XYZ file of C-alpha atoms in Angstrom:
194
model
C 1.750 -3.429 -18.162
C -0.438 -6.023 -16.455
C -2.075 -8.521 -18.777
C -5.344 -10.187 -17.764
C -6.735 -13.316 -19.403
C -9.961 -12.555 -21.316
C -11.402 -16.076 -21.144
C -14.628 -15.976 -19.140
C -14.084 -17.292 -15.630
C -10.289 -16.945 -15.822
C -9.005 -13.805 -14.137
C -5.288 -14.615 -14.127
C -2.942 -11.645 -14.303
C 0.677 -11.401 -15.360
C 3.326 -10.446 -12.837
C 7.015 -11.271 -12.530
C 7.548 -14.891 -11.572
C 3.953 -16.022 -12.132
C 5.075 -18.803 -14.495
C 2.215 -18.146 -16.912
C 2.744 -16.672 -20.356
C 0.169 -14.467 -22.048
C -0.550 -14.523 -25.774
C -2.270 -11.739 -27.716
C -5.245 -12.406 -29.953
C -3.882 -12.777 -33.515
C -4.215 -9.866 -35.945
C -4.763 -12.290 -38.856
C -8.536 -12.297 -39.468
C -8.876 -16.067 -40.044
C -6.836 -17.007 -36.981
C -8.568 -14.308 -34.907
C -11.989 -15.695 -35.906
C -10.909 -19.209 -34.836
C -9.771 -17.936 -31.432
C -12.936 -15.895 -30.890
C -15.264 -18.774 -31.769
C -13.337 -21.244 -29.598
C -13.590 -18.870 -26.602
C -17.190 -17.704 -27.253
C -16.239 -14.008 -27.274
C -17.390 -10.908 -29.110
C -15.219 -9.539 -31.893
C -15.112 -6.037 -30.375
C -12.150 -6.508 -28.040
C -8.933 -4.570 -27.659
C -6.002 -5.406 -29.877
C -4.039 -5.914 -26.654
C -6.395 -8.632 -25.322
C -4.513 -11.697 -24.077
C -5.134 -15.357 -23.309
C -3.044 -17.099 -20.645
C -0.998 -20.209 -21.361
C -3.306 -22.392 -19.244
C -5.826 -22.470 -22.110
C -3.423 -24.149 -24.544
C -2.264 -27.764 -24.802
C 1.436 -28.641 -24.587
C 1.500 -29.566 -28.281
C 0.385 -26.019 -29.217
C 3.883 -24.686 -28.415
C 6.899 -24.688 -30.722
C 9.312 -25.816 -28.004
C 8.842 -27.108 -24.480
C 11.203 -24.599 -22.866
C 10.004 -21.361 -24.432
C 6.314 -20.452 -24.386
C 5.949 -19.550 -28.069
C 2.788 -20.725 -29.808
C 2.618 -22.430 -33.160
C 1.026 -20.242 -35.852
C -2.039 -22.519 -36.101
C -2.541 -22.906 -32.320
C -6.025 -22.172 -30.948
C -7.012 -22.038 -27.247
C -8.800 -25.274 -26.411
C -8.604 -25.812 -22.633
C -11.564 -24.230 -20.848
C -12.866 -25.159 -17.379
C -16.567 -25.537 -16.710
C -17.999 -22.239 -15.473
C -20.724 -21.788 -12.854
C -22.498 -18.432 -12.889
C -22.967 -17.468 -9.243
C -25.154 -14.643 -8.005
C -22.281 -12.164 -7.802
C -19.120 -13.974 -8.853
C -18.164 -16.373 -11.605
C -16.410 -19.367 -10.116
C -14.689 -22.325 -11.678
C -16.124 -25.685 -10.681
C -13.526 -28.239 -9.758
C -13.507 -31.714 -11.212
C -14.213 -33.070 -7.728
C -17.583 -31.288 -7.596
C -18.516 -32.699 -10.990
C -17.672 -36.212 -9.736
C -19.860 -35.601 -6.696
C -22.860 -34.731 -8.883
C -22.397 -37.854 -10.988
C -22.240 -40.121 -7.915
C -26.075 -40.325 -7.593
C -27.131 -43.505 -9.402
C -30.465 -45.229 -10.096
C -31.259 -48.053 -7.676
C -33.524 -51.028 -7.394
C -36.007 -51.806 -4.621
C -33.495 -54.072 -2.843
C -31.039 -51.160 -2.673
C -33.757 -48.953 -1.184
C -34.178 -51.166 1.858
C -30.407 -51.188 2.385
C -29.967 -47.423 1.950
C -32.952 -46.536 4.108
C -33.728 -43.316 2.243
C -34.974 -42.836 -1.296
C -37.038 -40.448 -3.349
C -39.309 -40.930 -6.328
C -39.041 -38.806 -9.421
C -42.382 -37.499 -10.701
C -44.365 -40.658 -9.954
C -42.223 -42.864 -12.168
C -40.900 -46.182 -10.963
C -37.210 -45.172 -11.109
C -35.766 -44.239 -7.737
C -32.509 -42.600 -6.698
C -30.424 -43.297 -3.620
C -29.774 -40.403 -1.331
C -27.010 -41.425 1.053
C -27.607 -38.574 3.487
C -24.780 -38.984 5.984
C -22.029 -39.915 3.526
C -23.074 -37.511 0.781
C -23.516 -34.501 3.079
C -20.178 -34.971 4.791
C -18.387 -35.444 1.466
C -20.112 -32.338 0.082
C -18.974 -30.297 3.088
C -15.413 -31.509 2.592
C -15.560 -30.675 -1.123
C -16.997 -27.205 -0.414
C -14.285 -26.530 2.171
C -11.605 -27.644 -0.297
C -13.088 -25.403 -2.994
C -13.277 -22.398 -0.665
C -9.676 -23.021 0.442
C -8.583 -23.168 -3.193
C -10.395 -19.896 -3.924
C -8.695 -18.255 -0.915
C -5.321 -19.480 -2.162
C -6.057 -17.862 -5.530
C -6.953 -14.623 -3.759
C -3.765 -14.671 -1.662
C -1.138 -14.666 -4.382
C 2.260 -13.168 -3.484
C 1.631 -10.228 -5.791
C -1.707 -9.396 -4.163
C -0.174 -9.684 -0.683
C 2.586 -7.250 -1.693
C 0.039 -4.844 -3.158
C -2.006 -4.994 0.057
C 1.106 -4.163 2.090
C 1.930 -1.284 -0.268
C -1.587 0.127 0.111
C -1.334 -0.118 3.898
C 2.046 1.669 3.951
C 0.785 4.418 1.630
C -2.285 4.977 3.812
C -0.050 5.281 6.874
C 2.197 7.790 5.076
C -0.833 9.827 4.028
C -2.231 9.868 7.561
C 1.127 10.958 9.020
C 1.480 13.672 6.375
C -2.002 15.021 7.183
C -1.123 15.130 10.900
C 2.143 16.934 10.111
C 0.316 19.472 7.905
C -2.197 20.080 10.711
C 0.616 20.660 13.222
C 2.424 23.051 10.866
C -0.812 24.994 10.271
C -1.374 25.399 14.003
C 2.241 26.603 14.453
C 1.779 29.036 11.545
C -1.424 30.418 13.101
C 0.361 30.896 16.454
C 3.212 32.722 14.736
C 0.751 35.003 12.902
C -0.960 35.899 16.193
C 2.363 36.580 17.933
C 3.680 38.662 15.002
C 0.794 41.208 15.311
C 2.282 42.847 18.447
C-alpha cells in the first residue's frame, strides 16, 4: 500500500528505498487533536492517514537508528507554502532571502544605485538594483524549477513511466494480433462455404 503525506504542500509517497518513514495519525483523541491543530487539518480524515518523517524533529524519535516516534511527539516542521494558480509549491529558503534583500535607503544611496521608487508619497525609498536583482532572481527561479523537476523524476516514477510504456506497447501488439486473427478467421469462413 502506498502512503502519501497529508500535510498540505507535501506530496511525498512511500516506496521501497525512499528513506522516509510514514507515521499514522494517532487514535488517541488528545494526541490526534494535537496533531490536527499543528497541521491545520480537518478532523474528518481516514484512519490510515499518514505524515512523513520530514515533518518531525530528530528529538521526536525514540532512537536515532529506528524511525519510531515518542508517544508525545507532534509534527512541527512545516515549509512555507505558496498557493499557485494550479499547483501548490514549496518556497525555498533562498527565495525568502531574496524577498528580504530589499532594504530602505537614504538619498545618498539613491544617487549611487541610480534607480529608486517612492512608496505612496512618503519619504522612505527602496533600492531596486535592477541588473543584480533580476539576474539573481532568474538564477533562483531556475534552481527552483530544477529542484521541482528532480522531485518529479524520482526513481519510482521513472520505473512506473517505463511500465506504462511497456504495457501500452503490449496492448497495441495484442490488438494488432487480434485483428490479424479475425481476418484469418473471416477468410476461413468464406473458404469453408464451398
